[in-house]
PDB file of C-alpha atoms in Angstrom:
ATOM      1  CA  MET Q 177     132.869  16.532  -8.113  1.00 31.00           C
ATOM      2  CA  ARG Q 178     135.094  16.257 -11.162  1.00 30.00           C
ATOM      3  CA  GLY Q 179     138.539  17.749 -10.710  1.00 35.00           C
ATOM      4  CA  ILE Q 180     141.458  18.594 -12.971  1.00 34.00           C
ATOM      5  CA  GLY Q 181     141.973  15.997 -15.660  1.00 36.00           C
ATOM      6  CA  GLY Q 182     138.476  14.580 -15.060  1.00 35.00           C
ATOM      7  CA  LYS Q 183     139.448  12.840 -11.809  1.00 34.00           C
ATOM      8  CA  ASP Q 184     137.051  12.591  -8.888  1.00 36.00           C
ATOM      9  CA  GLU Q 185     137.862  14.722  -5.881  1.00 36.00           C
ATOM     10  CA  PRO Q 186     136.097  15.165  -2.546  1.00 32.00           C
ATOM     11  CA  VAL Q 187     133.392  17.759  -2.124  1.00 33.00           C
ATOM     12  CA  ILE Q 188     134.600  20.558   0.149  1.00 33.00           C
ATOM     13  CA  PRO Q 189     133.122  23.894   1.241  1.00 35.00           C
ATOM     14  CA  THR Q 190     132.897  26.278  -1.711  1.00 35.00           C
ATOM     15  CA  GLN Q 191     133.285  29.514   0.233  1.00 37.00           C
ATOM     16  CA  PRO Q 192     136.763  30.617   1.353  1.00 41.00           C
ATOM     17  CA  GLY Q 193     137.417  30.596   5.069  1.00 40.00           C
ATOM     18  CA  LEU Q 194     134.711  28.076   6.043  1.00 38.00           C
ATOM     19  CA  PRO Q 195     135.747  25.445   8.589  1.00 40.00           C
ATOM     20  CA  GLY Q 196     136.882  22.248   6.958  1.00 50.00           C
ATOM     21  CA  GLY Q 197     139.830  20.168   6.004  1.00 77.00           C
ATOM     22  CA  ALA Q 198     141.074  21.954   2.902  1.00 92.00           C
ATOM     23  CA  PHE Q 199     142.615  25.218   1.731  1.00 96.00           C
ATOM     24  CA  ARG Q 200     142.703  25.934  -1.996  1.00 97.00           C
ATOM     25  CA  ILE Q 201     145.559  27.804  -3.649  1.00 98.00           C
ATOM     26  CA  LEU Q 202     144.906  28.922  -7.229  1.00 98.00           C
ATOM     27  CA  HIS Q 203     147.805  29.982  -9.466  1.00 98.00           C
ATOM     28  CA  VAL Q 204     146.817  32.169 -12.431  1.00 98.00           C
ATOM     29  CA  SER Q 205     148.686  33.155 -15.582  1.00 98.00           C
ATOM     30  CA  THR Q 206     147.565  33.735 -19.189  1.00 97.00           C
ATOM     31  CA  GLY Q 207     147.504  30.466 -21.132  1.00 96.00           C
ATOM     32  CA  ASN Q 208     147.874  28.032 -18.211  1.00 97.00           C
ATOM     33  CA  VAL Q 209     150.555  26.128 -20.105  1.00 97.00           C
ATOM     34  CA  CYS Q 210     153.785  27.746 -18.795  1.00 97.00           C
ATOM     35  CA  ARG Q 211     153.984  29.879 -15.642  1.00 98.00           C
ATOM     36  CA  SER Q 212     150.970  28.743 -13.664  1.00 98.00           C
ATOM     37  CA  PRO Q 213     151.553  25.005 -14.307  1.00 98.00           C
ATOM     38  CA  ILE Q 214     155.161  25.399 -13.153  1.00 98.00           C
ATOM     39  CA  THR Q 215     154.025  27.276 -10.054  1.00 98.00           C
ATOM     40  CA  GLU Q 216     151.222  24.807  -9.318  1.00 98.00           C
ATOM     41  CA  ARG Q 217     153.385  21.714  -9.545  1.00 98.00           C
ATOM     42  CA  LEU Q 218     156.356  23.268  -7.712  1.00 98.00           C
ATOM     43  CA  THR Q 219     154.061  24.331  -4.866  1.00 97.00           C
ATOM     44  CA  ARG Q 220     152.686  20.803  -4.583  1.00 96.00           C
ATOM     45  CA  HIS Q 221     156.165  19.324  -4.708  1.00 96.00           C
ATOM     46  CA  PHE Q 222     157.697  21.652  -2.124  1.00 96.00           C
ATOM     47  CA  VAL Q 223     154.761  21.380   0.303  1.00 95.00           C
ATOM     48  CA  ALA Q 224     154.750  17.582   0.129  1.00 94.00           C
ATOM     49  CA  ASP Q 225     158.519  17.498   0.618  1.00 93.00           C
ATOM     50  CA  ARG Q 226     158.446  19.802   3.669  1.00 92.00           C
ATOM     51  CA  LEU Q 227     155.557  17.997   5.328  1.00 91.00           C
ATOM     52  CA  GLY Q 228     156.481  14.472   4.290  1.00 88.00           C
ATOM     53  CA  ASP Q 229     152.856  14.188   3.176  1.00 82.00           C
ATOM     54  CA  PRO Q 230     151.975  13.587  -0.498  1.00 80.00           C
ATOM     55  CA  ALA Q 231     148.473  14.944   0.242  1.00 76.00           C
ATOM     56  CA  GLY Q 232     149.915  18.327   1.230  1.00 76.00           C
ATOM     57  CA  GLY Q 233     148.330  18.495   4.668  1.00 85.00           C
ATOM     58  CA  GLY Q 234     145.003  19.688   3.278  1.00 92.00           C
ATOM     59  CA  LEU Q 235     146.393  22.225   0.798  1.00 95.00           C
ATOM     60  CA  ILE Q 236     144.825  21.794  -2.652  1.00 95.00           C
ATOM     61  CA  VAL Q 237     146.918  23.508  -5.330  1.00 97.00           C
ATOM     62  CA  GLU Q 238     145.437  24.251  -8.750  1.00 97.00           C
ATOM     63  CA  SER Q 239     145.933  26.629 -11.678  1.00 98.00           C
ATOM     64  CA  ALA Q 240     144.060  28.305 -14.523  1.00 97.00           C
ATOM     65  CA  GLY Q 241     144.621  30.923 -17.223  1.00 97.00           C
ATOM     66  CA  THR Q 242     142.827  34.171 -17.994  1.00 97.00           C
ATOM     67  CA  TRP Q 243     143.030  33.083 -21.636  1.00 94.00           C
ATOM     68  CA  GLY Q 244     143.503  29.462 -20.721  1.00 84.00           C
ATOM     69  CA  HIS Q 245     144.104  26.823 -23.364  1.00 87.00           C
ATOM     70  CA  GLU Q 246     141.356  24.501 -22.150  1.00 91.00           C
ATOM     71  CA  GLY Q 247     142.544  20.891 -22.233  1.00 93.00           C
ATOM     72  CA  ALA Q 248     145.988  21.784 -23.601  1.00 94.00           C
ATOM     73  CA  PRO Q 249     149.115  20.039 -22.355  1.00 95.00           C
ATOM     74  CA  MET Q 250     151.832  21.851 -20.489  1.00 97.00           C
ATOM     75  CA  GLU Q 251     154.607  23.321 -22.643  1.00 97.00           C
ATOM     76  CA  THR Q 252     157.489  20.860 -23.080  1.00 97.00           C
ATOM     77  CA  ASN Q 253     160.006  23.355 -21.702  1.00 98.00           C
ATOM     78  CA  ALA Q 254     157.820  23.822 -18.626  1.00 98.00           C
ATOM     79  CA  GLU Q 255     157.878  20.060 -18.079  1.00 98.00           C
ATOM     80  CA  THR Q 256     161.665  20.138 -18.316  1.00 98.00           C
ATOM     81  CA  VAL Q 257     161.863  22.907 -15.709  1.00 98.00           C
ATOM     82  CA  LEU Q 258     159.720  20.851 -13.337  1.00 98.00           C
ATOM     83  CA  ALA Q 259     161.921  17.810 -13.923  1.00 98.00           C
ATOM     84  CA  ASP Q 260     164.943  19.947 -12.980  1.00 97.00           C
ATOM     85  CA  PHE Q 261     163.363  20.419  -9.542  1.00 97.00           C
ATOM     86  CA  GLY Q 262     162.205  16.816  -9.236  1.00 96.00           C
ATOM     87  CA  ALA Q 263     158.536  17.827  -9.518  1.00 97.00           C
ATOM     88  CA  ASP Q 264     155.830  15.812 -11.269  1.00 95.00           C
ATOM     89  CA  ALA Q 265     154.432  17.271 -14.496  1.00 96.00           C
ATOM     90  CA  SER Q 266     152.254  14.284 -15.408  1.00 95.00           C
ATOM     91  CA  GLY Q 267     148.520  14.448 -15.995  1.00 95.00           C
ATOM     92  CA  PHE Q 268     148.313  18.208 -16.430  1.00 96.00           C
ATOM     93  CA  THR Q 269     145.700  19.821 -18.674  1.00 96.00           C
ATOM     94  CA  GLY Q 270     145.152  23.558 -19.120  1.00 96.00           C
ATOM     95  CA  ARG Q 271     142.042  25.342 -17.860  1.00 96.00           C
ATOM     96  CA  GLU Q 272     140.371  28.649 -18.615  1.00 96.00           C
ATOM     97  CA  LEU Q 273     139.804  30.711 -15.478  1.00 97.00           C
ATOM     98  CA  LEU Q 274     136.158  30.528 -14.418  1.00 96.00           C
ATOM     99  CA  ASP Q 275     134.129  32.173 -11.684  1.00 96.00           C
ATOM    100  CA  GLU Q 276     133.909  28.887  -9.805  1.00 96.00           C
ATOM    101  CA  HIS Q 277     137.702  28.669  -9.552  1.00 97.00           C
ATOM    102  CA  VAL Q 278     137.878  32.085  -7.890  1.00 97.00           C
ATOM    103  CA  ILE Q 279     134.905  31.385  -5.627  1.00 96.00           C
ATOM    104  CA  ARG Q 280     136.480  28.186  -4.292  1.00 95.00           C
ATOM    105  CA  ALA Q 281     139.996  29.601  -3.841  1.00 97.00           C
ATOM    106  CA  ASP Q 282     141.221  30.634  -0.401  1.00 97.00           C
ATOM    107  CA  LEU Q 283     144.340  32.207  -1.948  1.00 98.00           C
ATOM    108  CA  VAL Q 284     144.897  33.321  -5.543  1.00 98.00           C
ATOM    109  CA  LEU Q 285     148.484  33.941  -6.666  1.00 98.00           C
ATOM    110  CA  THR Q 286     148.966  35.490 -10.099  1.00 98.00           C
ATOM    111  CA  ALA Q 287     151.961  35.828 -12.389  1.00 98.00           C
ATOM    112  CA  THR Q 288     151.464  39.561 -13.023  1.00 97.00           C
ATOM    113  CA  ARG Q 289     149.589  42.618 -11.796  1.00 96.00           C
ATOM    114  CA  ASP Q 290     147.322  42.456 -14.857  1.00 97.00           C
ATOM    115  CA  HIS Q 291     146.291  38.923 -13.923  1.00 97.00           C
ATOM    116  CA  ARG Q 292     145.624  40.078 -10.364  1.00 97.00           C
ATOM    117  CA  ALA Q 293     143.417  42.885 -11.654  1.00 96.00           C
ATOM    118  CA  GLN Q 294     141.490  40.480 -13.874  1.00 97.00           C
ATOM    119  CA  VAL Q 295     140.824  38.099 -10.984  1.00 97.00           C
ATOM    120  CA  ILE Q 296     139.678  40.922  -8.706  1.00 96.00           C
ATOM    121  CA  SER Q 297     137.427  42.330 -11.460  1.00 95.00           C
ATOM    122  CA  MET Q 298     135.540  39.022 -11.475  1.00 94.00           C
ATOM    123  CA  GLY Q 299     134.185  39.915  -8.050  1.00 88.00           C
ATOM    124  CA  HIS Q 300     133.469  37.184  -5.483  1.00 89.00           C
ATOM    125  CA  SER Q 301     135.178  39.264  -2.743  1.00 92.00           C
ATOM    126  CA  ALA Q 302     138.507  38.190  -4.228  1.00 95.00           C
ATOM    127  CA  GLY Q 303     140.470  41.349  -3.405  1.00 93.00           C
ATOM    128  CA  LEU Q 304     141.696  40.363   0.053  1.00 93.00           C
ATOM    129  CA  ARG Q 305     142.877  36.920  -1.068  1.00 96.00           C
ATOM    130  CA  THR Q 306     144.414  37.730  -4.455  1.00 98.00           C
ATOM    131  CA  PHE Q 307     148.070  38.739  -4.823  1.00 97.00           C
ATOM    132  CA  THR Q 308     150.786  38.455  -7.392  1.00 97.00           C
ATOM    133  CA  LEU Q 309     153.157  35.664  -6.414  1.00 98.00           C
ATOM    134  CA  LYS Q 310     156.053  38.044  -5.805  1.00 97.00           C
ATOM    135  CA  GLU Q 311     153.839  40.484  -3.904  1.00 96.00           C
ATOM    136  CA  PHE Q 312     152.716  37.683  -1.591  1.00 97.00           C
ATOM    137  CA  THR Q 313     156.333  36.643  -1.077  1.00 97.00           C
ATOM    138  CA  ARG Q 314     157.290  40.184  -0.079  1.00 96.00           C
ATOM    139  CA  LEU Q 315     154.441  40.364   2.426  1.00 96.00           C
ATOM    140  CA  VAL Q 316     155.088  36.890   3.835  1.00 97.00           C
ATOM    141  CA  LYS Q 317     158.720  37.770   4.537  1.00 96.00           C
ATOM    142  CA  ALA Q 318     157.513  40.605   6.787  1.00 95.00           C
ATOM    143  CA  ILE Q 319     155.243  38.365   8.888  1.00 96.00           C
ATOM    144  CA  ASP Q 320     156.622  37.049  12.171  1.00 94.00           C
ATOM    145  CA  PRO Q 321     156.183  33.240  12.026  1.00 93.00           C
ATOM    146  CA  ALA Q 322     155.534  33.255  15.769  1.00 92.00           C
ATOM    147  CA  THR Q 323     152.242  35.077  15.124  1.00 94.00           C
ATOM    148  CA  LEU Q 324     150.918  32.202  12.995  1.00 95.00           C
ATOM    149  CA  PRO Q 325     149.179  29.120  14.399  1.00 93.00           C
ATOM    150  CA  PRO Q 326     151.642  26.309  15.097  1.00 91.00           C
ATOM    151  CA  LEU Q 327     151.754  23.417  12.673  1.00 87.00           C
ATOM    152  CA  GLU Q 328     150.141  21.240  15.350  1.00 88.00           C
ATOM    153  CA  GLU Q 329     146.895  23.151  14.706  1.00 90.00           C
ATOM    154  CA  GLY Q 330     147.049  22.143  11.055  1.00 90.00           C
ATOM    155  CA  VAL Q 331     148.373  23.590   7.826  1.00 93.00           C
ATOM    156  CA  VAL Q 332     144.902  24.801   6.813  1.00 94.00           C
ATOM    157  CA  GLU Q 333     144.475  27.061   9.858  1.00 95.00           C
ATOM    158  CA  ARG Q 334     148.036  28.311   9.451  1.00 95.00           C
ATOM    159  CA  ALA Q 335     147.392  29.116   5.765  1.00 96.00           C
ATOM    160  CA  ARG Q 336     144.216  31.051   6.547  1.00 96.00           C
ATOM    161  CA  ALA Q 337     146.039  33.109   9.165  1.00 97.00           C
ATOM    162  CA  LEU Q 338     148.883  33.782   6.729  1.00 97.00           C
ATOM    163  CA  VAL Q 339     146.510  35.200   4.095  1.00 97.00           C
ATOM    164  CA  ARG Q 340     144.819  37.444   6.652  1.00 96.00           C
ATOM    165  CA  ALA Q 341     148.186  38.756   7.856  1.00 96.00           C
ATOM    166  CA  ALA Q 342     149.420  39.382   4.306  1.00 96.00           C
ATOM    167  CA  ALA Q 343     146.245  41.260   3.382  1.00 95.00           C
ATOM    168  CA  ALA Q 344     146.652  43.486   6.445  1.00 94.00           C
ATOM    169  CA  LEU Q 345     150.199  44.400   5.393  1.00 93.00           C
ATOM    170  CA  ARG Q 346     149.502  45.063   1.724  1.00 88.00           C
ATOM    171  CA  GLY Q 347     149.168  48.854   1.951  1.00 82.00           C
ATOM    172  CA  TRP Q 348     152.353  49.189   4.012  1.00 85.00           C
ATOM    173  CA  LEU Q 349     154.818  47.203   1.902  1.00 77.00           C
ATOM    174  CA  LEU Q 350     154.713  48.471  -1.660  1.00 80.00           C
ATOM    175  CA  ALA Q 351     156.797  47.143  -4.545  1.00 78.00           C
ATOM    176  CA  PRO Q 352     160.040  49.063  -5.103  1.00 82.00           C
ATOM    177  CA  ASN Q 353     159.238  49.384  -8.823  1.00 84.00           C
ATOM    178  CA  ALA Q 354     156.626  48.360 -11.372  1.00 78.00           C
ATOM    179  CA  GLU Q 355     158.505  45.231 -12.441  1.00 86.00           C
ATOM    180  CA  ALA Q 356     159.133  43.831  -8.969  1.00 88.00           C
ATOM    181  CA  ASP Q 357     155.856  41.912  -8.827  1.00 93.00           C
ATOM    182  CA  GLU Q 358     155.962  40.469 -12.357  1.00 96.00           C
ATOM    183  CA  VAL Q 359     156.829  36.973 -13.567  1.00 97.00           C
ATOM    184  CA  TYR Q 360     157.273  37.369 -17.313  1.00 96.00           C
ATOM    185  CA  ASP Q 361     155.818  34.979 -19.861  1.00 96.00           C
ATOM    186  CA  PRO Q 362     158.300  32.454 -21.315  1.00 96.00           C
ATOM    187  CA  TYR Q 363     155.830  31.138 -23.903  1.00 94.00           C
ATOM    188  CA  GLY Q 364     157.708  30.352 -27.107  1.00 94.00           C
ATOM    189  CA  ALA Q 365     161.094  31.146 -25.534  1.00 97.00           C
ATOM    190  CA  PRO Q 366     164.077  28.771 -25.519  1.00 97.00           C
ATOM    191  CA  LEU Q 367     164.748  26.466 -22.578  1.00 98.00           C
ATOM    192  CA  PRO Q 368     167.340  28.726 -20.861  1.00 97.00           C
ATOM    193  CA  PHE Q 369     164.708  31.459 -20.459  1.00 98.00           C
ATOM    194  CA  PHE Q 370     162.190  28.938 -19.129  1.00 98.00           C
ATOM    195  CA  ARG Q 371     164.787  27.828 -16.609  1.00 98.00           C
ATOM    196  CA  SER Q 372     165.396  31.426 -15.523  1.00 98.00           C
ATOM    197  CA  ILE Q 373     161.635  31.823 -14.973  1.00 98.00           C
ATOM    198  CA  GLY Q 374     161.612  28.540 -13.061  1.00 98.00           C
ATOM    199  CA  ASP Q 375     164.372  29.876 -10.818  1.00 98.00           C
ATOM    200  CA  GLU Q 376     162.366  33.082 -10.223  1.00 97.00           C
ATOM    201  CA  ILE Q 377     159.292  31.078  -9.279  1.00 98.00           C
ATOM    202  CA  HIS Q 378     161.323  28.821  -7.001  1.00 97.00           C
ATOM    203  CA  GLU Q 379     162.876  31.816  -5.254  1.00 97.00           C
ATOM    204  CA  ALA Q 380     159.440  33.375  -4.727  1.00 97.00           C
ATOM    205  CA  LEU Q 381     157.814  30.139  -3.552  1.00 97.00           C
ATOM    206  CA  ASP Q 382     160.458  29.130  -1.021  1.00 97.00           C
ATOM    207  CA  PRO Q 383     159.516  31.633   1.745  1.00 96.00           C
ATOM    208  CA  VAL Q 384     155.821  31.119   1.016  1.00 97.00           C
ATOM    209  CA  VAL Q 385     156.045  27.357   1.479  1.00 96.00           C
ATOM    210  CA  THR Q 386     158.158  27.855   4.595  1.00 95.00           C
ATOM    211  CA  ALA Q 387     155.492  30.149   6.049  1.00 95.00           C
ATOM    212  CA  LEU Q 388     152.665  27.782   5.080  1.00 94.00           C
ATOM    213  CA  THR Q 389     154.262  24.671   6.519  1.00 92.00           C
ATOM    214  CA  GLY Q 390     156.461  26.072   9.260  1.00 90.00           C
ATOM    215  CA  VAL Q 391     159.278  23.957   7.812  1.00 86.00           C
ATOM    216  CA  ALA Q 392     162.340  25.460   6.136  1.00 84.00           C
ATOM    217  CA  ALA Q 393     163.868  23.971   3.007  1.00 81.00           C
ATOM    218  CA  ARG Q 394     166.540  21.367   3.538  1.00 75.00           C
ATOM    219  CA  ALA Q 395     170.060  22.675   3.297  1.00 64.00           C
TER     220      ALA Q 395
END
């Protein structure tokens, strides 16, 4: 199978939740050159750092855009934001969101509610595994880590349990306002605004990665 950037990657089950050694996280924004690349590469970086495993313990993290700039490079300011966090921006190319990306994803995290709606409208039983990033963070914070499988059972099983628990809580923990679940688009903005968006994404990802890995960020 050909992966992002044309590289070969192992064939894994294409239906979410099937037994196997991988769990796919798909980050979605509009152009796939700013927000979702930042979120993709920060997730990879933070997971690898927590686990001490460059392979991410079986978590495969990807991204795409609802109006994706197919084959486009990441925005330069987005690369700078990733460098600020010590994350790797190399080798990235933009992708347009396709049905196959949603079908293969075990968890879809979107930048905005509109993106979430677009993913769900594609079908593929995506509703229970698609959240905005900030929505998922809010739900994850309410989940007792003791109810999740221990890390000894593997990150993949822990991740699957986390998504199920978050989906069960969704109707009980609503956003305090319409803007609470949005990560706004920095496309064309100066570097300081990109950095503020990077900080927002980092703040949202931290509890998610902690829940996924069972490992808190280093002080």
